[in-house]
XYZ file of C-alpha atoms in Angstrom:
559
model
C 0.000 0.000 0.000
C 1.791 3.514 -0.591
C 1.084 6.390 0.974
C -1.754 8.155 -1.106
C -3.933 4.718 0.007
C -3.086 5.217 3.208
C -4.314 8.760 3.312
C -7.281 8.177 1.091
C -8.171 5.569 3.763
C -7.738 7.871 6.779
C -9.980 10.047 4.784
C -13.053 7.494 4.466
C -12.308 6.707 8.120
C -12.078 10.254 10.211
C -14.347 12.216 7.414
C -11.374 14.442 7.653
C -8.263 14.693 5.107
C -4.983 14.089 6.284
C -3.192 18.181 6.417
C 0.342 18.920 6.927
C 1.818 15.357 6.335
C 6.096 16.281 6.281
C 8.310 14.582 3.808
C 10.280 12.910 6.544
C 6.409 11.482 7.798
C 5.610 10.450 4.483
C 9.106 8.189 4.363
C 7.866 6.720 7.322
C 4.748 5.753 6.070
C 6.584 4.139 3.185
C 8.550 2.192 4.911
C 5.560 0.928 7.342
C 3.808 0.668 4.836
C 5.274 -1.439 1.971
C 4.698 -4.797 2.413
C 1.028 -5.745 2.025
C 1.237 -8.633 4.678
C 2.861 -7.050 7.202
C 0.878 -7.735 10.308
C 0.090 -4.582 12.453
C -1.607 -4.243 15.886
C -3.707 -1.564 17.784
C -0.675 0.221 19.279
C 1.180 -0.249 16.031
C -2.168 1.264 14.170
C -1.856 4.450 16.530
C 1.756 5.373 15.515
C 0.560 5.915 12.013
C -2.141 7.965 12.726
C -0.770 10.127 14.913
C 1.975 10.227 12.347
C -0.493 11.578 10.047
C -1.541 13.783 12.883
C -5.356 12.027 13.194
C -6.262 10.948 16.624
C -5.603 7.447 17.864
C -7.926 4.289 18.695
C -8.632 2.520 21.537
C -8.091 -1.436 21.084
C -11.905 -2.237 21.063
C -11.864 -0.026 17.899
C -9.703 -1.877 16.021
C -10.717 -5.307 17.151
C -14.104 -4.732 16.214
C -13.576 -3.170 12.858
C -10.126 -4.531 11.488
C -9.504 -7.750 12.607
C -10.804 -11.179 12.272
C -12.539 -13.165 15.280
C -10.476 -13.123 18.031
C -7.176 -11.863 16.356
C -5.397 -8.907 17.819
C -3.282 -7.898 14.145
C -4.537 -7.548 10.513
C -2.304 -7.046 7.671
C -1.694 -4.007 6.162
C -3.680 -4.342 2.923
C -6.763 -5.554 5.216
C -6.824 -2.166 6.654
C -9.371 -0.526 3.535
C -11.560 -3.821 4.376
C -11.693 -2.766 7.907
C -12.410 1.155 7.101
C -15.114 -0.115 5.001
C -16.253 -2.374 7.848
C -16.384 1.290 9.655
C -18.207 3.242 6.976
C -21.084 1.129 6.669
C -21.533 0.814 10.353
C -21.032 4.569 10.988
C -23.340 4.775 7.694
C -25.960 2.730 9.338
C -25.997 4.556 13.072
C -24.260 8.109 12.829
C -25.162 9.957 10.261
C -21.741 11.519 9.382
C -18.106 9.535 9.443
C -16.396 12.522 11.760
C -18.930 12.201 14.661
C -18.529 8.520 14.321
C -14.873 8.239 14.124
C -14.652 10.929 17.108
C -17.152 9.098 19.398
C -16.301 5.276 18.676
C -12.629 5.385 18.516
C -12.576 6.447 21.959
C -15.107 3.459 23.240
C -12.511 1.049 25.407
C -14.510 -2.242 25.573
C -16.180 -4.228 22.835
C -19.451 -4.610 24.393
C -20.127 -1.156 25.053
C -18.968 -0.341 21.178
C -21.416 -3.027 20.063
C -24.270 -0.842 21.906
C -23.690 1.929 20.350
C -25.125 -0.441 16.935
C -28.046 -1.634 18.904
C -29.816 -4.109 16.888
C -27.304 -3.750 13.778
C -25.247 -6.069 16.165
C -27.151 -9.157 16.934
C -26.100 -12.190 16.108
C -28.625 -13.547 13.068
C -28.794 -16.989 14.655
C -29.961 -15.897 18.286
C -32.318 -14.093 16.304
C -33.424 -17.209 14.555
C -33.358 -19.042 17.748
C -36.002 -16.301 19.243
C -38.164 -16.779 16.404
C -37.991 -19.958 16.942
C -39.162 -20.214 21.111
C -41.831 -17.598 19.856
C -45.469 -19.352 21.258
C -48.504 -19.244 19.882
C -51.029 -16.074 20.391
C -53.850 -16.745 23.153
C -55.863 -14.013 20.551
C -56.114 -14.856 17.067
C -57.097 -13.098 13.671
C -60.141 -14.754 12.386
C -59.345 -14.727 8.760
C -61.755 -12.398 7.220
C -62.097 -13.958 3.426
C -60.986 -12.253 0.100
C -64.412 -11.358 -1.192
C -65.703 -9.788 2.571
C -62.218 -7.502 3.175
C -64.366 -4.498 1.515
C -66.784 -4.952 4.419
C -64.009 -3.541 6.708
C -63.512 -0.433 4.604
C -65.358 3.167 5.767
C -65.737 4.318 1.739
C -66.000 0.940 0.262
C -69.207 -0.079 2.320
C -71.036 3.415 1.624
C -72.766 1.865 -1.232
C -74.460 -0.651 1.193
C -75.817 2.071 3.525
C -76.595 4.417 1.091
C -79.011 1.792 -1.339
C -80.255 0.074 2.006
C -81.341 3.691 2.801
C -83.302 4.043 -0.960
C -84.742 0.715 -0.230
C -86.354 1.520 2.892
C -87.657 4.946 1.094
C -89.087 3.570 -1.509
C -90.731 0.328 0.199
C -92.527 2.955 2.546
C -93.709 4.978 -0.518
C -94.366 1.471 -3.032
C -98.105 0.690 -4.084
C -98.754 -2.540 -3.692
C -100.713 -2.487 -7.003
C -98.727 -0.339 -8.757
C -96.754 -2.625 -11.376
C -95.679 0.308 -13.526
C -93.717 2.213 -11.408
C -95.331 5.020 -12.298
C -97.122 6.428 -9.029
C -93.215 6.027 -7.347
C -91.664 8.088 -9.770
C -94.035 10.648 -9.199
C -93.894 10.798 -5.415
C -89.675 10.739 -6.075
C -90.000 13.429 -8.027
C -92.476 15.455 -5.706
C -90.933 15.071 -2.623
C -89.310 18.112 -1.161
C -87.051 16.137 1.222
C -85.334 14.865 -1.218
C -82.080 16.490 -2.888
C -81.166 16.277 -6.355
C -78.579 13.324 -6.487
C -80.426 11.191 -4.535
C -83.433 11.830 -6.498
C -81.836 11.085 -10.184
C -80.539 7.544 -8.096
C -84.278 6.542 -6.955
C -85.684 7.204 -10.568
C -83.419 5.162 -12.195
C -83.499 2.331 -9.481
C -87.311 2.405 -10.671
C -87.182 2.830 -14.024
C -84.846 -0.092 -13.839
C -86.691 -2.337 -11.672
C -89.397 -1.314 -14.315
C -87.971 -2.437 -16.807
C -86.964 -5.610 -15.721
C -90.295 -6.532 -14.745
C -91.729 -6.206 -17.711
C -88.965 -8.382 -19.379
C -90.157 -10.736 -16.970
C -86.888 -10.451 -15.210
C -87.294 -10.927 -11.413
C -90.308 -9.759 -9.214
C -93.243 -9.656 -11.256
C -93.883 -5.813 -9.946
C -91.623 -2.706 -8.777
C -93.134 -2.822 -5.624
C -92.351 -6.688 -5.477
C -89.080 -5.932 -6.788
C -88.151 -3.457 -3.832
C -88.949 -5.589 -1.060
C -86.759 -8.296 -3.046
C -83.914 -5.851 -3.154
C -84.203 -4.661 0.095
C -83.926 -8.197 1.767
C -81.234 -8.570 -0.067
C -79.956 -5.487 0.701
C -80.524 -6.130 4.695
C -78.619 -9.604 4.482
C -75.535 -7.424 3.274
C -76.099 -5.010 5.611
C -75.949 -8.039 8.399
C -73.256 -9.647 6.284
C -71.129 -6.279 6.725
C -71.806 -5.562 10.558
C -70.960 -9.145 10.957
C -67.459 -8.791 9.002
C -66.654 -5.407 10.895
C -67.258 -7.212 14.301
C -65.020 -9.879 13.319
C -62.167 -7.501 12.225
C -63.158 -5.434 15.835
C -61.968 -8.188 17.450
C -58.939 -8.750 15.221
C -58.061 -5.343 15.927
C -58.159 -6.254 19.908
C -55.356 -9.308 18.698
C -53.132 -7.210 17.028
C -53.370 -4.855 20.167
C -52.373 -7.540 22.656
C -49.562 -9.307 21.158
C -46.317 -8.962 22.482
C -44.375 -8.991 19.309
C -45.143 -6.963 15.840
C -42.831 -7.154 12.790
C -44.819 -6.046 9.490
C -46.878 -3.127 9.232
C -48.624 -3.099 5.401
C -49.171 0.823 4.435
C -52.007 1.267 1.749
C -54.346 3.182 0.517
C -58.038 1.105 0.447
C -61.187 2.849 -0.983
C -62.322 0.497 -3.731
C -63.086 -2.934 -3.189
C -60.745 -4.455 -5.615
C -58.302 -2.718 -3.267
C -58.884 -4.335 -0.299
C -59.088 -7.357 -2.967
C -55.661 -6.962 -4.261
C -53.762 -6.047 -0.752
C -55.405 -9.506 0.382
C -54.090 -11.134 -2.637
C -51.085 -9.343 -2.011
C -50.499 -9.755 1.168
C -51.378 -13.840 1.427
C -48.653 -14.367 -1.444
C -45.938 -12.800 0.142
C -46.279 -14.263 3.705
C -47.084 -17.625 1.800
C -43.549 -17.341 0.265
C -40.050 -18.843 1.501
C -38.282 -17.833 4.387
C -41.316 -16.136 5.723
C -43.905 -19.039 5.312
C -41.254 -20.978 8.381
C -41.390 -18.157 10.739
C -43.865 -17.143 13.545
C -44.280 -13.561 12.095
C -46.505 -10.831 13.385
C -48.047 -8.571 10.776
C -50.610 -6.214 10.780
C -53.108 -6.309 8.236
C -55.405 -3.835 7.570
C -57.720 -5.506 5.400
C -58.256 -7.702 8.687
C -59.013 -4.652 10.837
C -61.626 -2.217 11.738
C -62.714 0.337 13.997
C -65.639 2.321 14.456
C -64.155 5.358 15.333
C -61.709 6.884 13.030
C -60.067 8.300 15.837
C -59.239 5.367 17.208
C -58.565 3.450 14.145
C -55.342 5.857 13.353
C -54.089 5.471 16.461
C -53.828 1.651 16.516
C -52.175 2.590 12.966
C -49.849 4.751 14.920
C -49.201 1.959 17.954
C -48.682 -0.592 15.128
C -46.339 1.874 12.945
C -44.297 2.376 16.240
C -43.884 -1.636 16.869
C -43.426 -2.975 13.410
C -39.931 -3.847 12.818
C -40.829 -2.634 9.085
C -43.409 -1.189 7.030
C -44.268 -2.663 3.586
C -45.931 0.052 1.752
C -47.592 -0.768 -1.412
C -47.034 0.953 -4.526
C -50.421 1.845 -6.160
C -51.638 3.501 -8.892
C -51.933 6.990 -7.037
C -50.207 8.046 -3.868
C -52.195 9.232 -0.540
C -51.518 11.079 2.632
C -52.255 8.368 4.440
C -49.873 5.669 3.296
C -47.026 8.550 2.200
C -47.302 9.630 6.058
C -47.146 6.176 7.221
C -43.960 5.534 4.862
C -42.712 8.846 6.322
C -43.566 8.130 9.969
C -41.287 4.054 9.575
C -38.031 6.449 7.969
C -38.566 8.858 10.371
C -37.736 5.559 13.099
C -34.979 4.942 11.417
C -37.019 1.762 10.362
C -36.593 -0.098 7.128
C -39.594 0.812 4.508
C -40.064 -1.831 1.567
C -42.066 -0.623 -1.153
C -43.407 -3.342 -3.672
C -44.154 -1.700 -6.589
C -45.097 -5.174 -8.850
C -43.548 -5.963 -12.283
C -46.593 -6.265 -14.872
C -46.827 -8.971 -17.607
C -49.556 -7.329 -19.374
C -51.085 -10.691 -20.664
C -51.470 -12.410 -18.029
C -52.793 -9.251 -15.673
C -55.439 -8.453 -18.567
C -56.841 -11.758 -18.397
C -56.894 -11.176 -14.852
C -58.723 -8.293 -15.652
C -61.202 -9.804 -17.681
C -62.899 -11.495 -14.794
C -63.253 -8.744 -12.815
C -67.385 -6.448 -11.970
C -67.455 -4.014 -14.730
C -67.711 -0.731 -12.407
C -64.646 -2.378 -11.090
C -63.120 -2.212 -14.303
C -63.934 1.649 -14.831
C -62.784 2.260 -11.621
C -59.179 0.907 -13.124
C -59.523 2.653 -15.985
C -60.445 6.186 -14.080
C -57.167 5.590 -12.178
C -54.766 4.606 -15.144
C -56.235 7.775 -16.763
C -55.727 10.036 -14.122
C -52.086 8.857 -13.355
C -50.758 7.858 -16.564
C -50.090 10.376 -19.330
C -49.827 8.209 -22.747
C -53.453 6.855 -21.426
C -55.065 10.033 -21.144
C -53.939 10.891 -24.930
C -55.181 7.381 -25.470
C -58.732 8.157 -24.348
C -60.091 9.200 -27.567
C -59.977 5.770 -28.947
C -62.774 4.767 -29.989
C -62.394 1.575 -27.957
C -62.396 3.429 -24.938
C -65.350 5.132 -25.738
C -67.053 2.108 -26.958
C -66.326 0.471 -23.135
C -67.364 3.227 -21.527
C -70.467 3.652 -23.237
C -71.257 -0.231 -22.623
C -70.341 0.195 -18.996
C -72.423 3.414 -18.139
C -75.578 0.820 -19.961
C -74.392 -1.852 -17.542
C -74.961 0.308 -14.883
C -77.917 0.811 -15.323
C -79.179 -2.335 -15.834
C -78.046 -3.093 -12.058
C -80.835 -1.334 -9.684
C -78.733 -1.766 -6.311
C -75.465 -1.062 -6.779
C -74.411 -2.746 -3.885
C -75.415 -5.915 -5.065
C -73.518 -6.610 -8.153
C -75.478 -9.237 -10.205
C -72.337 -11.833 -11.129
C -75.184 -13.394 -13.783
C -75.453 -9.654 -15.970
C -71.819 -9.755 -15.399
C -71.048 -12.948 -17.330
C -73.750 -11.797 -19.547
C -72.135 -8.619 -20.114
C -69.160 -10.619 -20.255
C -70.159 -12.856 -22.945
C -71.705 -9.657 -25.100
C -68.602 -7.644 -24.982
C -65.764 -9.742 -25.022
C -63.896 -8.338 -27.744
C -64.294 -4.589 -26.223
C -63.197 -5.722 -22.723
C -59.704 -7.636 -24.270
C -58.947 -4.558 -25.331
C -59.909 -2.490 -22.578
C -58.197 -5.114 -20.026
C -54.887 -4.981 -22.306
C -55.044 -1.020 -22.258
C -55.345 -0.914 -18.556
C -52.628 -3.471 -17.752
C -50.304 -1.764 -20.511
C -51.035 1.599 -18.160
C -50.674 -0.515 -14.823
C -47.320 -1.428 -16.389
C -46.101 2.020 -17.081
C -47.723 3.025 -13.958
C -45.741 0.630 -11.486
C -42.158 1.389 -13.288
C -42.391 4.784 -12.921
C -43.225 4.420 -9.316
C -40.735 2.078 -9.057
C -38.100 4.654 -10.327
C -39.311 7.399 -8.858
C -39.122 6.372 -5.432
C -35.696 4.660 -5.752
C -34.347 8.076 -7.353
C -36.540 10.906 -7.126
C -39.200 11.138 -4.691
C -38.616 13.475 -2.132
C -39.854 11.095 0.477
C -37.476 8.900 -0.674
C -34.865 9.770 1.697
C -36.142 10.705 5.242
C -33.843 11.761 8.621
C -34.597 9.185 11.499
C -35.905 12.391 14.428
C -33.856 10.856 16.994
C -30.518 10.631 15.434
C -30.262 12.830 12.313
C -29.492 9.489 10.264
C -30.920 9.388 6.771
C -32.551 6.715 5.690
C -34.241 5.786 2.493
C -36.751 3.192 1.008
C -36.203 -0.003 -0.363
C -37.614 -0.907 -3.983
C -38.449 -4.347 -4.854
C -40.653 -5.907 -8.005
C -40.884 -9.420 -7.354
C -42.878 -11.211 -4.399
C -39.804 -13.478 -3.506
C -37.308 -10.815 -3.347
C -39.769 -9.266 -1.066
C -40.182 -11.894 1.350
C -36.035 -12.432 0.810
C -35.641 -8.618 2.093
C -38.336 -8.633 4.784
C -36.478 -12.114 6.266
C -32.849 -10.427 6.137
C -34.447 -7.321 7.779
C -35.877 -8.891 10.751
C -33.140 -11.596 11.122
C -30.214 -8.897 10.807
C -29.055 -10.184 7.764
C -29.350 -6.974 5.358
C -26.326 -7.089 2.946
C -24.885 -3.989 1.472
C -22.157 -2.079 -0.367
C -20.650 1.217 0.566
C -20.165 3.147 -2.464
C -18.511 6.773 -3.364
C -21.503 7.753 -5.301
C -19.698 10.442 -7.621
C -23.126 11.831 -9.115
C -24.844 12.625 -5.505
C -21.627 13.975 -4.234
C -22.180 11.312 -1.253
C -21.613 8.291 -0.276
C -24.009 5.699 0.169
C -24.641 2.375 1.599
C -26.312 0.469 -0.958
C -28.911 -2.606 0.133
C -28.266 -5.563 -2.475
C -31.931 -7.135 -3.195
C -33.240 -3.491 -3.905
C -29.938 -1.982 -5.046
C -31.500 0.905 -3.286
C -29.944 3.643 -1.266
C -30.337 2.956 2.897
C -28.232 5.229 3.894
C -26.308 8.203 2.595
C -23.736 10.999 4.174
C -23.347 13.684 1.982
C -19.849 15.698 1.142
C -21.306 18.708 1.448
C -19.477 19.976 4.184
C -21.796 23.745 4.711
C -24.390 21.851 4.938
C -22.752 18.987 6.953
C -21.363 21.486 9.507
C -24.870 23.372 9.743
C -27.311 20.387 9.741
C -25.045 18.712 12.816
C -24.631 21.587 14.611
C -28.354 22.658 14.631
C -29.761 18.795 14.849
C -27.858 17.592 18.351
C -29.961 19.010 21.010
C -28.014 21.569 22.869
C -27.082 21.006 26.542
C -28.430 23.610 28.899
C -27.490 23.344 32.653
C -30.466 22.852 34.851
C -30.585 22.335 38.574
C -26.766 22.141 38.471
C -26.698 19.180 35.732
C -26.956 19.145 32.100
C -29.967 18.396 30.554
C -31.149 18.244 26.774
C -33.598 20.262 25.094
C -36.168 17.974 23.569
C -37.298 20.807 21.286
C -33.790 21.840 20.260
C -34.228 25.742 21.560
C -32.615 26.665 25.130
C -34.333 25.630 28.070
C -35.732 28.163 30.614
C-alpha cells in the first residue's frame, strides 16, 4: 500500500483529510507501509495515525472493525476492508463519518462499542433461535375472506348504507298495485325532502326495476321488486356488521400481542383494493423464508374500527412496533400511506415498497374477470395517473367500453349488489371490447408501477427521510418481485441486510447500498456547509439545569 492509500483511507475513516503530512512522515509511512502482509496491531495502528496527525484508537476499535474473530493484528492491505467495515456501520448509526470516528474510537470495551449499533449487532442466529421459542397467540385473527375484506372499509361499504337507505324509502312509498312504477316516480319526483342526487338515483333504481319486470326479469312488480332488493340489501347489511365485528376483534389481537414485525401501508377505498392487498399480502407471507417463521403482521384488510379516531391510532401503535413497514405501490399516492412511509423512515425503520412488475397478458386476463364498475374504476385511475393513457382516451375503444359500462350500470338497480349473472352476460356480449380495454389498462398498470418504481428509488422526495432521533438518513427499499420481497423482509428482521458502501460520484455522497433493492439505505453527503450546519443545529443543545446538564427535547434553550 503507498502512501496516497493510506491517506485516502484515513480520509473514508475520520471524514477528515490528512493536512500537513512532512516529507520525513511520508518516508515513514513508506517504509511501514510497503509490504502488504505485514501484520500490524492496535498500538502499532496508533503510531501511524498520529503520524499523520489524526487521533488514535482505543483497542476495542480496532478489534471490532479490522480484525478477524479473536485476532489482535490484521495485515496491512486488510486495513481498507476494515475502514469499510467502519463506513457502513457509521453509515448505518451516525449519520456523518467525523462524529462517528470521534465518538467510537474512543469506546474502550467491545461490548459497550457493540451498543452503540443496537440491533445492527445481533447475532442472526440468536435471532433465529427467538423466532424460533416464539409461542402461539392466546388471541387470534379470524381470517376475514378475500371477497368480505371491503366490508371492513369506511368508503368501500357506503354503497351498502346508502341503497339500504333508498330501499327503505321507496318500500314505505311502493303501491302494492302499482306494477308500472309510475305512481313512485311521481312521489320521487315530488318530494321536497329529497335532494337532487339522490333523487336522479331513486328514478333510475325504478325505471330499472321497471324495466326488468316487464322483461319478466325478477319480481313480477316494482313494488315486489323493492322488497326483493331490500332483503337482499338487509342480508348485506348483516353480512357487513358481521365482518366489521369480526375484524373489531382482530383489531383487539393485534393490540395484545407482544411482538409486531410487518406493518402493510395502503391506501383502500375500492373494493378491488382491499381485494388486491389480500391477494397481495397472502402471497408474500405464503412465500419462503417467511412461510417458516412465527411472524406478526398487521393487516389492515383484517381490521376495523368504528371510530376513526381510534382506528389511526392503533395505525400509529402498530407503525411504532413494526420492525418494518411494507408500503404498497399503487396507482396513485395518498396522505395516508405517504405519512405512514414517512412516519417508519422517520424511526430509522426499514420501509419496503413493492411496486409489482406487470406482464400485461397475463394481468389483462386477470382483468377480464373482474365487476365491470370495477373495471372503470381501473380505468379512471390509469387515466388520471398515466399520461400516454389520457392521450389514449379518444380511442374509440375506450369510448365504446365506456359507453357499454355506463348501460351496464344501469341495468343493475342496487349497486351494492352486483349481479355476477349480468356480469357474465355482459361478459359474454362484450368480449372483444373488454380484451382490449383489459390490455389497455394493464399496458397503463405497467407504465404506472415502473415509474413508481423509479421514482421512489431516485426521485421522490420522500425517498430519503432523517430518522428524528438521530439525524441518520434513511431511504426506502424498492423491490418488483414477491420473492425478493419476502427475501428482504427475512434479512431485515433476522439482521441479515447485505450492502455495499459506495462513493456515489453523481450525488456527491456516499451511500450504503442494500443488495436485493440496489437501493440507497443510507447516505452521508460531502457537502461539508451543509454537513457542519445540519449537525450543529440537529444535536440538542445542553443547557445546565438544577446544576446538571440536561437536553432540550425541542432543540431551543431551556428556561
Amino acid at each position: 500500500m503507498d502512501v496516497t492509500q493510506f491517506e485516502g483511507l484515513l480520509e473514508r475513516l475520520t471524514g477528515t483529510a490528512v493536512k500537513d503530512l512532512q516529507d520525513a512522515d511520508r518516508q515513514f509511512l513508506a517504509d511501514a507501509l510497503q509490504d502488504d502482509s505485514r501484520l500490524i496491531d492496535a498500538p502499532q495502528l496508533n503510531e501511524l495515525l498520529l503520524l499523520a496527525n489524526k487521533d488514535r484508537v482505543e483497542s476495542a476499535f480496532f478489534r471490532f472493525f479490522f480484525c478477524n474473530s479473536d485476532a489482535e493484528t490484521c495485515s496491512v492491505i486488510a486495513l481498507a476492508a476494515g475502514v469499510e467495515r467502519f463506513q457502513l456501520f457509521a453509515l448505518l448509526s451516525f449519520g456523518n463519518f467525523i462524529y462517528a470516528f470521534r465518538t467510537l474510537s474512543r469506546v474502550r470495551d467491545e461490548a459497550t462499542l457493540k451498543a452503540k449499533f443496537g440491533d445492527f449487532c445481533r447475532d442472526p442466529d440468536v435471532v433465529d433461535k427467538e423466532f424460533a421459542s416464539r409461542s402461539a397467540t392466546m388471541l387470534k385473527v379470524e381470517p376475514i375472506p378475500r371477497h368480505q375484506t371491503y366490508l371492513v372499509g369506511y368508503l368501500s361499504t357506503r354503497e351498502i348504507s346508502a341503497d339500504l337507505e333508498r330501499a327503505n324509502w321507496l318500500e314505505e312509498h311502493a303501491r302494492n298495485d302499482d306494477r308500472s312504477g309510475d305512481a313512485l316516480n311521481v312521489m320521487v319526483s315530488t318530494a321536497e325532502s329529497i335532494d337532487e342526487g339522490q333523487r336522479r338515483e331513486l328514478l333510475r333504481i325504478v325505471d330499472t326495476l321497471r324495466r326488468q319486470a316487464a322483461s319478466g326479469i325478477g319480481a313480477p312488480d316494482v313494488s315486489a321488486a323493492v322488497a326483493a332488493g331490500r332483503a337482499q340489501l338487509m342480508a348485506r347489511d348483516a353480512e357487513m356488521r358481521q365482518v366489521q365485528h369480526t375484524a373489531q376483534r382482530n383489531t383487539n389481537a393485534y393490540l395484545s400481542w407482544d411482538y409486531m414485525d410487518i406493518y402493510f401501508a395502503t391506501s383502500m377505498r375500492k373494493r378491488w383494493e382491499y381485494e388486491d392487498l389480500h391477494d397481495f399480502v397472502s402471497r408474500l407471507m405464503a412465500a419462503q423464508p417467511l412461510a417458516d417463521m412465527s411472524l406478526r403482521f398487521f393487516d389492515p384488510t383484517q381490521s376495523y374500527d368504528t371510530n376513526r379516531i381510534d382506528k389511526g391510532l392503533v395505525e400509529a401503535l402498530m407503525l411504532k412496533r413494526a420492525a418494518c413497514t411494507v408500503y404498497s405501490v399503487q396507482d396513485t399516492d395518498t396522505l395516508g400511506k405517504d405519512s405512514e412511509l414517512a412516519a417508519t423512515l422517520a424511526q430509522g425503520k426499514p420501509v419496503i415498497a413493492y411496486a409489482p412488475t406487470v406482464d400485461v397478458a397475463a394481468r389483462a386476463t386477470e382483468l377480464v374477470k373482474q365487476r365491470p364498475s370495477d373495471l372503470r374504476d381501473r380505468l379512471q385511475f390509469v387515466l388520471y395517473a398515466d399520461e400516454l393513457s389520457r392521450a389514449a382516451l379518444r380511442d374509440s375503444v375506450l369510448t365504446t367500453f365506456l359507453d357499454v359500462a355506463d348501460a351496464y350500470d344501469q341495468e343493475v338497480p342496487w349497486r351494492a349488489l352486483p349481479d355476477e349473472a349480468t356480469a357474465a352476460e355482459f361478459r359474454e356480449q362484450h368480449m372483444k371490447v373488454l380484451l382490449d380495454v383489459c390490455g389497455f389498462i394493464a399496458d397503463a398498470e405497467k407504465r404506472i408501477a415502473d415509474s413508481r418504481a423509479r421514482t421512489l428509488r431516485d426521485s421522490h422526495p420522500l425517498g430519503i427521510q432523517v430518522n428524528l432521533d438521530t439525524g441518520v438518513a434513511n431511504g426506502v427499499l424498492v423491490v418488483r418481485d414477491i420473492g425478493d420481497c419476502a427475501q428482504l423482509i427475512h434479512r431485515v428482521i433476522t439482521n441479515r441486510m447485505e450492502f455495499d458502501v459506495v462513493d456515489d460520484k453523481k450525488l456527491d455522497s456516499w451511500v450504503l447500498k442494500e443488495r436485493i433493492s440496489g437501493c440507497i439505505y443510507r447516505v452521508v453527503t460531502r457537502n461539508r456547509k451543509l454537513t457542519n450546519c445540519f449537525w450543529n443545529f440537529y444535536r440538542k443543545p445542553l443547557t445546565i439545569r438544577d446544576g446538571e446538564w440536561t437536553s432540550s427535547p425541542t432543540g431551543r434553550a431551556l428556561p
